[in-house]
mmCIF file of C-alpha atoms in Angstrom:
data_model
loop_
_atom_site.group_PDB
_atom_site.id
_atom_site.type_symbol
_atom_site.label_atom_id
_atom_site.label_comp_id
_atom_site.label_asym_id
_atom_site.label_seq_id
_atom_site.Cartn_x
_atom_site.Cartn_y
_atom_site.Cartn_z
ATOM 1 C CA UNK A 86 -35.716 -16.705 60.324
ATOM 2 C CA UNK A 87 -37.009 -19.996 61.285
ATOM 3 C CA UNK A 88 -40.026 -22.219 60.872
ATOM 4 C CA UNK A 89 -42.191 -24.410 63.132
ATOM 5 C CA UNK A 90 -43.611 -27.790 61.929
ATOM 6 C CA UNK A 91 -46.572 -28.172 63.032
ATOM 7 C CA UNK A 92 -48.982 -31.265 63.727
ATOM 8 C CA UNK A 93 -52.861 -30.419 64.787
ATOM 9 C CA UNK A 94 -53.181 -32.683 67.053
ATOM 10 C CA UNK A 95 -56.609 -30.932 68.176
ATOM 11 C CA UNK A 96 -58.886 -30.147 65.722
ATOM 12 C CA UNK A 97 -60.981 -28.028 68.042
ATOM 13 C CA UNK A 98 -58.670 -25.200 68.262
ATOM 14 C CA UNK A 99 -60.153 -24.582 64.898
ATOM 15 C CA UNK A 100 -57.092 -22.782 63.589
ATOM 16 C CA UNK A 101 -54.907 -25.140 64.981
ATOM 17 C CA UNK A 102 -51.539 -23.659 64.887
ATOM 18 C CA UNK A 103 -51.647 -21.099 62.554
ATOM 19 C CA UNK A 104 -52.939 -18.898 65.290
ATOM 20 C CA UNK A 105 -49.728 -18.821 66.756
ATOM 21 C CA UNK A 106 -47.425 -16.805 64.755
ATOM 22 C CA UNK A 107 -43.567 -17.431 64.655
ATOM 23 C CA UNK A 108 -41.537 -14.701 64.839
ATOM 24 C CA UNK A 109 -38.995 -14.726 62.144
ATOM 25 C CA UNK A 110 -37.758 -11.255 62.767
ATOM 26 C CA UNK A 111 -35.996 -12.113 65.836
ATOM 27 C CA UNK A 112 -32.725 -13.226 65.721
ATOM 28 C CA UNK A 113 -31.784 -16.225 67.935
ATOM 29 C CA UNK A 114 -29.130 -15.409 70.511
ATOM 30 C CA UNK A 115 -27.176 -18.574 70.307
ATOM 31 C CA UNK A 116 -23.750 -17.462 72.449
ATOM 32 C CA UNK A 117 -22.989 -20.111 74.877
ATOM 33 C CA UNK A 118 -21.881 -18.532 77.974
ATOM 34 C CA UNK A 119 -23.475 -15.428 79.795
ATOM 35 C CA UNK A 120 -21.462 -12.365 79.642
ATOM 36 C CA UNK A 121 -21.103 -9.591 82.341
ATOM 37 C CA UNK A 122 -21.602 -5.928 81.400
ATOM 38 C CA UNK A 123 -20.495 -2.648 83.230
ATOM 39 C CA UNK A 124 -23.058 0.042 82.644
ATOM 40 C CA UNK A 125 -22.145 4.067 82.699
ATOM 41 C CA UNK A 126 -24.971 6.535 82.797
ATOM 42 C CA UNK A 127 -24.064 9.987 82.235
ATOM 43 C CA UNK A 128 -25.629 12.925 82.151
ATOM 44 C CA UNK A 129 -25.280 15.588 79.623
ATOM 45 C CA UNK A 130 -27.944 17.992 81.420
ATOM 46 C CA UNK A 131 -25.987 21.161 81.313
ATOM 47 C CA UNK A 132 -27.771 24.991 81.640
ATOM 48 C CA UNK A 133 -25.450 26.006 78.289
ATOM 49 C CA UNK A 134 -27.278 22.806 76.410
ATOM 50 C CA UNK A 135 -30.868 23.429 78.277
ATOM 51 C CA UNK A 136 -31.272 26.707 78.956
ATOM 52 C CA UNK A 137 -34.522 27.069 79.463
ATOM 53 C CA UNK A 138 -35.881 27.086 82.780
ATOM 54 C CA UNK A 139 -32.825 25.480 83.636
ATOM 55 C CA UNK A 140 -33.861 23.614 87.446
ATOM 56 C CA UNK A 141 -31.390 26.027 89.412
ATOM 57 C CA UNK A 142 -32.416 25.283 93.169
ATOM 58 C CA UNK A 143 -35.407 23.224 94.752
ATOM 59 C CA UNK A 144 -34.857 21.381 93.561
ATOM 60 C CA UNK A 145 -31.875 22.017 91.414
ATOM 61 C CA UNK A 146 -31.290 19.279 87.843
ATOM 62 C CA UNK A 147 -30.611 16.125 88.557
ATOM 63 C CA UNK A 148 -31.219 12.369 87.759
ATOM 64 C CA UNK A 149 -33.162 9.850 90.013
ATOM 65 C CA UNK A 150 -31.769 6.202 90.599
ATOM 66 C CA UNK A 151 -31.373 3.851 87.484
ATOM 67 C CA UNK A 152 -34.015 1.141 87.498
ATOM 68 C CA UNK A 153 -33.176 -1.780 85.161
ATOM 69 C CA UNK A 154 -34.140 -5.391 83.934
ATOM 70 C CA UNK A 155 -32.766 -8.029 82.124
ATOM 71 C CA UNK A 156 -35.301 -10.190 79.785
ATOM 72 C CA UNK A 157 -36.338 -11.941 76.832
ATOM 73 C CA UNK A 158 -37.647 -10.291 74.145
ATOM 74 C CA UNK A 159 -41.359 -10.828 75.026
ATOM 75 C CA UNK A 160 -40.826 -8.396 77.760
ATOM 76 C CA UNK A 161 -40.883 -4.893 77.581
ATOM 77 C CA UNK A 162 -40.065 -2.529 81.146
ATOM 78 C CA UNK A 163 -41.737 0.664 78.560
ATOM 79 C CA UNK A 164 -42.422 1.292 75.046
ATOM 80 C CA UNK A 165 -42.634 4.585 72.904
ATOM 81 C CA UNK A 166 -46.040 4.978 71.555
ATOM 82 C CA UNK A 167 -48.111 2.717 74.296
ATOM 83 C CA UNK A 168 -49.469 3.153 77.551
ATOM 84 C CA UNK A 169 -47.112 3.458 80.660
ATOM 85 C CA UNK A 170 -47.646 0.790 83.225
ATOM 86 C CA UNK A 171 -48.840 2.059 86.964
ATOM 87 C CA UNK A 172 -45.224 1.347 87.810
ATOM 88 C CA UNK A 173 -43.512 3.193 85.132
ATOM 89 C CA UNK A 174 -46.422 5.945 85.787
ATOM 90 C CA UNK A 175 -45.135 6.248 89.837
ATOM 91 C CA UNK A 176 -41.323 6.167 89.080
ATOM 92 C CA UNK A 177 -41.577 8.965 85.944
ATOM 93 C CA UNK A 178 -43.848 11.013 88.203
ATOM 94 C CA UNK A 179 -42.063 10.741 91.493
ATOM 95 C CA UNK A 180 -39.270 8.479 91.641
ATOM 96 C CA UNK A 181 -41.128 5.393 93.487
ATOM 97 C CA UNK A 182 -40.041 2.511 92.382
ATOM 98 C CA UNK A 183 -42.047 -0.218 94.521
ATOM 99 C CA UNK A 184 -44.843 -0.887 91.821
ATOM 100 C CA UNK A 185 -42.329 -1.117 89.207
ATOM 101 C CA UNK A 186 -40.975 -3.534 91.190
ATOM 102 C CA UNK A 187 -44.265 -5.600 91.649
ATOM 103 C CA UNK A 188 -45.089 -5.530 87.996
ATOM 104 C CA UNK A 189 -40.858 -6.766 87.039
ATOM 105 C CA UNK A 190 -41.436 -9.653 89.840
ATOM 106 C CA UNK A 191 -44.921 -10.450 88.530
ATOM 107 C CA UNK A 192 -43.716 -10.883 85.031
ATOM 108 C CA UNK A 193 -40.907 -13.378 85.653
ATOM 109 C CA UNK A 194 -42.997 -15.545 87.512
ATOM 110 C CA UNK A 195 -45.561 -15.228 84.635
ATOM 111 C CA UNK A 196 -43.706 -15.788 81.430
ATOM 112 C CA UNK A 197 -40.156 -16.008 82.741
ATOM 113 C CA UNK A 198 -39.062 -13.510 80.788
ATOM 114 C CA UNK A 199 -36.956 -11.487 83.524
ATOM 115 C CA UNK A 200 -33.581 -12.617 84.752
ATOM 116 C CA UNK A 201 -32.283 -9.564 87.046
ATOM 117 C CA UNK A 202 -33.178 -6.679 88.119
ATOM 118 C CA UNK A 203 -30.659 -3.918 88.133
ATOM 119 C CA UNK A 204 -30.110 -0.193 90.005
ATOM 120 C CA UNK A 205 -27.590 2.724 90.015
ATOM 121 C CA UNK A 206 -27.685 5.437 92.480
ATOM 122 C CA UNK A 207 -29.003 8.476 92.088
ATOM 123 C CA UNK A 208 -26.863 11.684 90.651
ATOM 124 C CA UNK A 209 -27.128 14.900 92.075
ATOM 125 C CA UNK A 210 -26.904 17.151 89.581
ATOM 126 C CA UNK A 211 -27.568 17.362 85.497
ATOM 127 C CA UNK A 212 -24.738 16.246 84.489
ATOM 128 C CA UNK A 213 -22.069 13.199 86.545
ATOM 129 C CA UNK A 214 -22.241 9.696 86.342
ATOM 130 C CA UNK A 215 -23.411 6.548 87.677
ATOM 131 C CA UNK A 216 -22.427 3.124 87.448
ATOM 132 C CA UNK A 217 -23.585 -0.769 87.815
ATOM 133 C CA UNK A 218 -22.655 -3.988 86.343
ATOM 134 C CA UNK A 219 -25.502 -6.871 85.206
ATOM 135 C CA UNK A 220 -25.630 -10.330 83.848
ATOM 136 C CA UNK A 221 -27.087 -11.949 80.403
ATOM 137 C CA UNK A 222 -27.475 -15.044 78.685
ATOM 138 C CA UNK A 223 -28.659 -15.977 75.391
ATOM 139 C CA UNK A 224 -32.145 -16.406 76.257
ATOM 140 C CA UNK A 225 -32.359 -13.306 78.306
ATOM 141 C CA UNK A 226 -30.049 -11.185 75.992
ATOM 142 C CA UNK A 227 -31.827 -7.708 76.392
ATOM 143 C CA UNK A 228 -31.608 -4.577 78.760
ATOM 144 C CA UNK A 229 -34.115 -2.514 79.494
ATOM 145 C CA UNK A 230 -33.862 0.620 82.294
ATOM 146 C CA UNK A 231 -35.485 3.736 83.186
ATOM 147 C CA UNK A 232 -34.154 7.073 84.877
ATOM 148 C CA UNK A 233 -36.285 9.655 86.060
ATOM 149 C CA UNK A 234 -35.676 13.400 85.101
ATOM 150 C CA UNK A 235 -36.099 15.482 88.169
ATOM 151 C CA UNK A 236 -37.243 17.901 89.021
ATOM 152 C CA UNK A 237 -40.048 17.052 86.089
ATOM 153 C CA UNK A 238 -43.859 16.420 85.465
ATOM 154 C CA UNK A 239 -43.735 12.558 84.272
ATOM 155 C CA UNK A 240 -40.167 12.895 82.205
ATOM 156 C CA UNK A 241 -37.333 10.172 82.252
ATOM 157 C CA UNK A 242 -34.743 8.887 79.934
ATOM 158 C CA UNK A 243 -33.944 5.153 79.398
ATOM 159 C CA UNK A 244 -33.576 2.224 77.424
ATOM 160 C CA UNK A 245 -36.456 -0.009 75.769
ATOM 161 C CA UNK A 246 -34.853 -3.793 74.931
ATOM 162 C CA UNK A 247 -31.328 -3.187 73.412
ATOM 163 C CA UNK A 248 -30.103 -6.368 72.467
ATOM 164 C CA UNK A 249 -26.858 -7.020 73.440
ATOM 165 C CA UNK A 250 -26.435 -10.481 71.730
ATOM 166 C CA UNK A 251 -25.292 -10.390 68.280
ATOM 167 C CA UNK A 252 -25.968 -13.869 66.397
ATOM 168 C CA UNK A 253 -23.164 -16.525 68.742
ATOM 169 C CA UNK A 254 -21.421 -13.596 69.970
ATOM 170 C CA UNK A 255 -21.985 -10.735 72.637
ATOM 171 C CA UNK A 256 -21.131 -7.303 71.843
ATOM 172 C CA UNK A 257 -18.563 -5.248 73.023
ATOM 173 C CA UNK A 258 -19.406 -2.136 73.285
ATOM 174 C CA UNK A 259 -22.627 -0.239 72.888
ATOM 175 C CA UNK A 260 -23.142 3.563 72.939
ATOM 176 C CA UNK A 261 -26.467 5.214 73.197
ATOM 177 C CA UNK A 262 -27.423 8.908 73.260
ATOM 178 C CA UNK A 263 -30.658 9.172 75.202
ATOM 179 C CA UNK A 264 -33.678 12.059 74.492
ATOM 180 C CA UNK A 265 -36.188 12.852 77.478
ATOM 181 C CA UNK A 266 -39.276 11.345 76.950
ATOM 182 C CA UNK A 267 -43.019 12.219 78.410
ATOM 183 C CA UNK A 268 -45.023 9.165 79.866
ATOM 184 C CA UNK A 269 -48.307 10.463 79.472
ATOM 185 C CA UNK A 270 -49.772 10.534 82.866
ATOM 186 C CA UNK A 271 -49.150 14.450 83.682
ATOM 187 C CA UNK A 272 -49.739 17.117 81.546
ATOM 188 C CA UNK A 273 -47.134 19.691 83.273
ATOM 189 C CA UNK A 274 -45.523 21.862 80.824
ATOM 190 C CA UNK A 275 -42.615 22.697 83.049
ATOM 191 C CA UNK A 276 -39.908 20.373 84.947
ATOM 192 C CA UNK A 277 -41.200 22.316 87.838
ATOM 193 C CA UNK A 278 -45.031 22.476 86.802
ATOM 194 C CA UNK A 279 -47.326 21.416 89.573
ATOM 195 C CA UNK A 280 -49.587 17.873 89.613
ATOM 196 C CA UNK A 281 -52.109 17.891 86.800
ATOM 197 C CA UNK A 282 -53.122 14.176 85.997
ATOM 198 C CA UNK A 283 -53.629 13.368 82.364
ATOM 199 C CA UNK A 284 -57.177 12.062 82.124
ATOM 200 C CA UNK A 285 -57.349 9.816 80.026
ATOM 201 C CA UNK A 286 -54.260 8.882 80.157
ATOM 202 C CA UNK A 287 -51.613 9.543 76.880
ATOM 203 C CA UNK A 288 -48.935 7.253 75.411
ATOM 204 C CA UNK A 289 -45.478 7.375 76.268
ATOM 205 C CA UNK A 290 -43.960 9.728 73.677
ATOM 206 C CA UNK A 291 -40.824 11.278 72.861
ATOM 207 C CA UNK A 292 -39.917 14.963 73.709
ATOM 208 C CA UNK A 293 -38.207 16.655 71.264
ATOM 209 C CA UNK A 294 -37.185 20.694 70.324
ATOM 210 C CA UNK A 295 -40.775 20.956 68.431
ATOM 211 C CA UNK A 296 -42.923 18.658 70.330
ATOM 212 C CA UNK A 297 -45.109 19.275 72.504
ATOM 213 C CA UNK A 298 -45.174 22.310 70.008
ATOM 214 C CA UNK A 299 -46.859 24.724 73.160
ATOM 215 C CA UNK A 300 -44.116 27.601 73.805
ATOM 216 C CA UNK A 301 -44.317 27.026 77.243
ATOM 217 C CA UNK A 302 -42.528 23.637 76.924
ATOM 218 C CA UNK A 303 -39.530 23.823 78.897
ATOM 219 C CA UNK A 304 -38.310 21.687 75.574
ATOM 220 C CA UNK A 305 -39.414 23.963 73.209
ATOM 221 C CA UNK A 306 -36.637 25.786 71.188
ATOM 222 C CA UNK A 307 -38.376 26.227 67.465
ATOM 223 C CA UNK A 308 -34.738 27.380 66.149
ATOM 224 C CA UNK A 309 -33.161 23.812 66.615
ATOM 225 C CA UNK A 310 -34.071 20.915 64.692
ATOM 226 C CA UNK A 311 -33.115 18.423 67.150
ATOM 227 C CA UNK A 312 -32.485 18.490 70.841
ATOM 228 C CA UNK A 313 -28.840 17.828 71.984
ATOM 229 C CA UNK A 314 -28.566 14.490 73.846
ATOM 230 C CA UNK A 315 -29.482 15.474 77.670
ATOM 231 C CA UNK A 316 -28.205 11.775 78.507
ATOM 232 C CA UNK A 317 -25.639 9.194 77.232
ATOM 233 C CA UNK A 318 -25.500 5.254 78.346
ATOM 234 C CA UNK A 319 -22.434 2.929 77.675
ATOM 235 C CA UNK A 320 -22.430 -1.002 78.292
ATOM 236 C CA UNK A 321 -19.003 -2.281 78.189
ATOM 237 C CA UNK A 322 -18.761 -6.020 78.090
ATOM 238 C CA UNK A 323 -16.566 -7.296 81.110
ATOM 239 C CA UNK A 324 -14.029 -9.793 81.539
ATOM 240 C CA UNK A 325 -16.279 -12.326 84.329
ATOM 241 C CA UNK A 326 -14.415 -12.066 88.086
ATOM 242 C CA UNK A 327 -16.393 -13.890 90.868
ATOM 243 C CA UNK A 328 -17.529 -10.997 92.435
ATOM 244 C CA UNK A 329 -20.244 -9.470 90.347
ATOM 245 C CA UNK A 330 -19.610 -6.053 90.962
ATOM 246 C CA UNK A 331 -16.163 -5.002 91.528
ATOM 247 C CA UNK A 332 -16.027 -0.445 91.426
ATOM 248 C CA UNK A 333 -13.383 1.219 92.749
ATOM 249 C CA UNK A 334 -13.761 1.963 97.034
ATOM 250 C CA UNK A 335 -13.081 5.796 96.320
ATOM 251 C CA UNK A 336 -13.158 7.747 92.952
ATOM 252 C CA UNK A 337 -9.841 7.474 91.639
ATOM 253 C CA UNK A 338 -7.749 10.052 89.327
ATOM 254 C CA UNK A 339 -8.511 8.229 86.007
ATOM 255 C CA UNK A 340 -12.709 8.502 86.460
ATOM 256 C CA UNK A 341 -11.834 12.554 87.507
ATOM 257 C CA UNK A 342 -10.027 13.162 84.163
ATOM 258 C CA UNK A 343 -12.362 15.342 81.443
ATOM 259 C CA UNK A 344 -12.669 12.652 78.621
ATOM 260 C CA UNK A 345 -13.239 13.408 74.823
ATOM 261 C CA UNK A 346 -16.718 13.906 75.214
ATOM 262 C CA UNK A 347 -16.942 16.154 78.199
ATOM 263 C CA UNK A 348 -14.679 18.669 76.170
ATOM 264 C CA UNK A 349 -16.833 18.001 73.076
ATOM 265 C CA UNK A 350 -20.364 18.586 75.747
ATOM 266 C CA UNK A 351 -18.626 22.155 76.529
ATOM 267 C CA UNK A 352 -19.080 23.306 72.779
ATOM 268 C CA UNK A 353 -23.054 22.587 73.082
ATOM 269 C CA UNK A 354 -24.729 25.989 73.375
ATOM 270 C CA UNK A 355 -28.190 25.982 72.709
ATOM 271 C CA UNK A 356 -28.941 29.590 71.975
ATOM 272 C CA UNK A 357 -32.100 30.935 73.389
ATOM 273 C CA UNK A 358 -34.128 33.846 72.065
ATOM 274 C CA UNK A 359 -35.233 36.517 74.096
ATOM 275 C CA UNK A 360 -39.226 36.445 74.649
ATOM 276 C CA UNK A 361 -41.516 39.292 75.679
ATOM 277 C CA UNK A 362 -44.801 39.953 76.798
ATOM 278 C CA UNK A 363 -47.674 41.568 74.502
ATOM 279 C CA UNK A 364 -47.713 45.623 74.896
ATOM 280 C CA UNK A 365 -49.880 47.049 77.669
ATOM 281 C CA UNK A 366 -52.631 49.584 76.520
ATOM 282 C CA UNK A 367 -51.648 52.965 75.898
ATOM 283 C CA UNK A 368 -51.106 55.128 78.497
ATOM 284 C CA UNK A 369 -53.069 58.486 78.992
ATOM 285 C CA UNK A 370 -51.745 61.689 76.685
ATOM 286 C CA UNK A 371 -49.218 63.986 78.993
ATOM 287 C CA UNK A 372 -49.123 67.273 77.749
ATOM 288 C CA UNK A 373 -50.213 70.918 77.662
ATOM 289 C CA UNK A 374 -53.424 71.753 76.389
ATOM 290 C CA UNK A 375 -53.471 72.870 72.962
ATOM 291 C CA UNK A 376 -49.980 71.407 72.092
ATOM 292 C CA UNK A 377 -49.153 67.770 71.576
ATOM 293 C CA UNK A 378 -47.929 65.395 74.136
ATOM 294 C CA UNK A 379 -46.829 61.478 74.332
ATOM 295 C CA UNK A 380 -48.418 58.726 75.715
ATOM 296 C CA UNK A 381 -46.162 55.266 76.443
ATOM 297 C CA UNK A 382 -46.999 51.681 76.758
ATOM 298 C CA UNK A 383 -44.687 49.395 77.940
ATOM 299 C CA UNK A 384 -43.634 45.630 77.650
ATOM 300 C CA UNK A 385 -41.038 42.926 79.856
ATOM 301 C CA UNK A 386 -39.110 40.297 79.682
ATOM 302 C CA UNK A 387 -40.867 37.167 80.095
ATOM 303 C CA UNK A 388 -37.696 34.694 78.469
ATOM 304 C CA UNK A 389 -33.969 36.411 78.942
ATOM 305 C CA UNK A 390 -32.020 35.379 75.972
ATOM 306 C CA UNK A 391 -28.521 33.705 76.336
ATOM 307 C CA UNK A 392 -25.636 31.809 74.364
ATOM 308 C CA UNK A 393 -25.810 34.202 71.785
ATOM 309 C CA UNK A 394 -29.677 33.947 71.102
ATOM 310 C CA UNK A 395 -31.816 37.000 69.636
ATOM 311 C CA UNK A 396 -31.397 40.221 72.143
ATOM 312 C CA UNK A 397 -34.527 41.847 73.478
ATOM 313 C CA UNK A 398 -36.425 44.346 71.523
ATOM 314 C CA UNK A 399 -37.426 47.790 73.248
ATOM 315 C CA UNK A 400 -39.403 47.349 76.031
ATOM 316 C CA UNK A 401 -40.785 51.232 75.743
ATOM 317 C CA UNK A 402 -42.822 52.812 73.426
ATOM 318 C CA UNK A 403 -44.046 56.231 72.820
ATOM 319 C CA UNK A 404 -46.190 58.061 70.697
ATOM 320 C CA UNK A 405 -47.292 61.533 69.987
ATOM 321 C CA UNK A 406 -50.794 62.466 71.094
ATOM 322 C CA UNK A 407 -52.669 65.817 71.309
ATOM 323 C CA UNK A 408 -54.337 65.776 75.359
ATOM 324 C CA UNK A 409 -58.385 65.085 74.876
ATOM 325 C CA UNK A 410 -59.312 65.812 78.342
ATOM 326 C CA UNK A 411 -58.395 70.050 78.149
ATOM 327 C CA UNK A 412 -60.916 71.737 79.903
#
């Protein structure tokens, strides 16, 4: 950590200095040159991982752009467990990035704490990549970004202030594994539940197998303790060209290629129990007067099971009965 000396020079401010505190947490970033970074979102949103109301058609999975920012550390794009800005509100809910973009600009020219702003295009489809490059220097070492889940209520994935600055040196390589998370302005249970505004509005918070703990989650499988990874991000540092971004015209051979992990995604199966309605009345007694008869009640399928998760029981049910309406 580190210290401040301090000399009250006005002895109106009553506290004087103390009322500032120092952070000695935070590590100073003392590298000397900026370093370029390529970033690689993928997505790991697969029906055999999710398979619960799996988006199949309108619209089908998929991932919005990547919004991004590079800052200081007294910035922050989101954070778990506070209140979503109107920004981060219009992009989680619908993809809109324009207020976000207001509220980035606003804050650089308040507290300079933003040096670039950063975007990948959109991928169609749960899982398939995208990929952009960005800048940072010491006192702007962190990356922040934000990618919407869709089709969803207020869900995204992203990134809040990874520091990529380690001490006088910049990392190489960093790897994250990314969980969906909720930002508290919708209250949709479904990705493909209709508007329902969260009044007052909740905290951002983390979505996980258990939590929200309402069955009708479409994240809400009780038998696993944690959700597999529905995203991954990489940030490879870069040797520096002149041209900032320098990606290949047309996909070549080597970014077609399964890697490691794509074979290792394939063994995620995420079994899913069947669920069934509650049993309908009993039906009326069928039979001959004077000798017993059945009656049947009934029940469907309100969850199919699949990858190997619980079968369903019997959907039919009968039970002897002696006719009460013989004349």
């Amino acid at each position: 950590g580190f210290t401040v000396s301090c000399i009250r020079i006005n002895m109106t401010l009553g506290q004087g200095c103390n009322s500032m505190p120092v952070p000695t947490d935070i590590p100073m970033c003392t590298a000397s040159e900026t370093a370029q970074y390529s970033l690689t979102f993928t997505g790991k949103w697969t029906q055999a991982a999710f398979p619960k109301q799996y988006p199949v058609y309108r619209p089908p999975a998929q991932w919005s752009n990547l919004i991004g920012v590079t800052h200081s550390s007294d910035y922050h794009m989101w954070q778990r467990n506070e209140f979503a800005s109107n920004g981060v509100r219009d992009f989680a809910e619908k993809g809109e990035a324009w207020t976000l973009m207001k509220e980035v600009e606003a804050a650089g020219e308040r507290i300079q704490s933003v040096y670039g702003i950063l975007s990948a295009p959109a991928v169609v489809g749960g899982t398939g990549q995208m990929n952009t490059q960005f800048e940072v220097f010491a006192r702007h070492s962190y990356l922040s970004f934000i990618v919407r889940i869709v089709p969803s209520p207020d869900w995204f994935v992203g990134v809040d202030s990874i520091d990529l600055c380690d001490g006088d040196r910049w990392k190489d390589n960093v790897s994250l594994e990314l969980f969906p998370y909720d930002a508290g302005t919708d209250s949709g249970f479904t990705f493909s539940s209709p508007n329902f505004e969260t009044i007052p509005q909740d905290k951002v918070t983390q979505i996980t197998a258990s939590f929200p703990s309402h069955p009708a989650n479409s994240f809400y499988y009780p038998r696993l303790k944690h959700l597999p990874p529905i995203a991954k991000v990489t940030l490879t540092r870069v040797k520096k060209t002149n041209q900032i971004i320098s990606l290949p015209a047309e996909p070549t051979q080597s970014n077609q290629l399964p890697t490691g992990n794509e074979i290792e995604d394939k063994l995620i199966n995420t079994p899913l129990d069947c669920e069934v309605s509650v049993w309908s009345p009993w039906g009326l007694c069928k039979g001959k007067c004077g000798e017993s008869g059945v009656r049947h009640r009934t029940r469907y399928v309100l969850m199919h099971p699949a990858n190997n998760g619980a079968a369903c029981p019997l959907l039919e049910e009968e039970r002897k009965c002696f006719p009460d309406n013989c004349l």
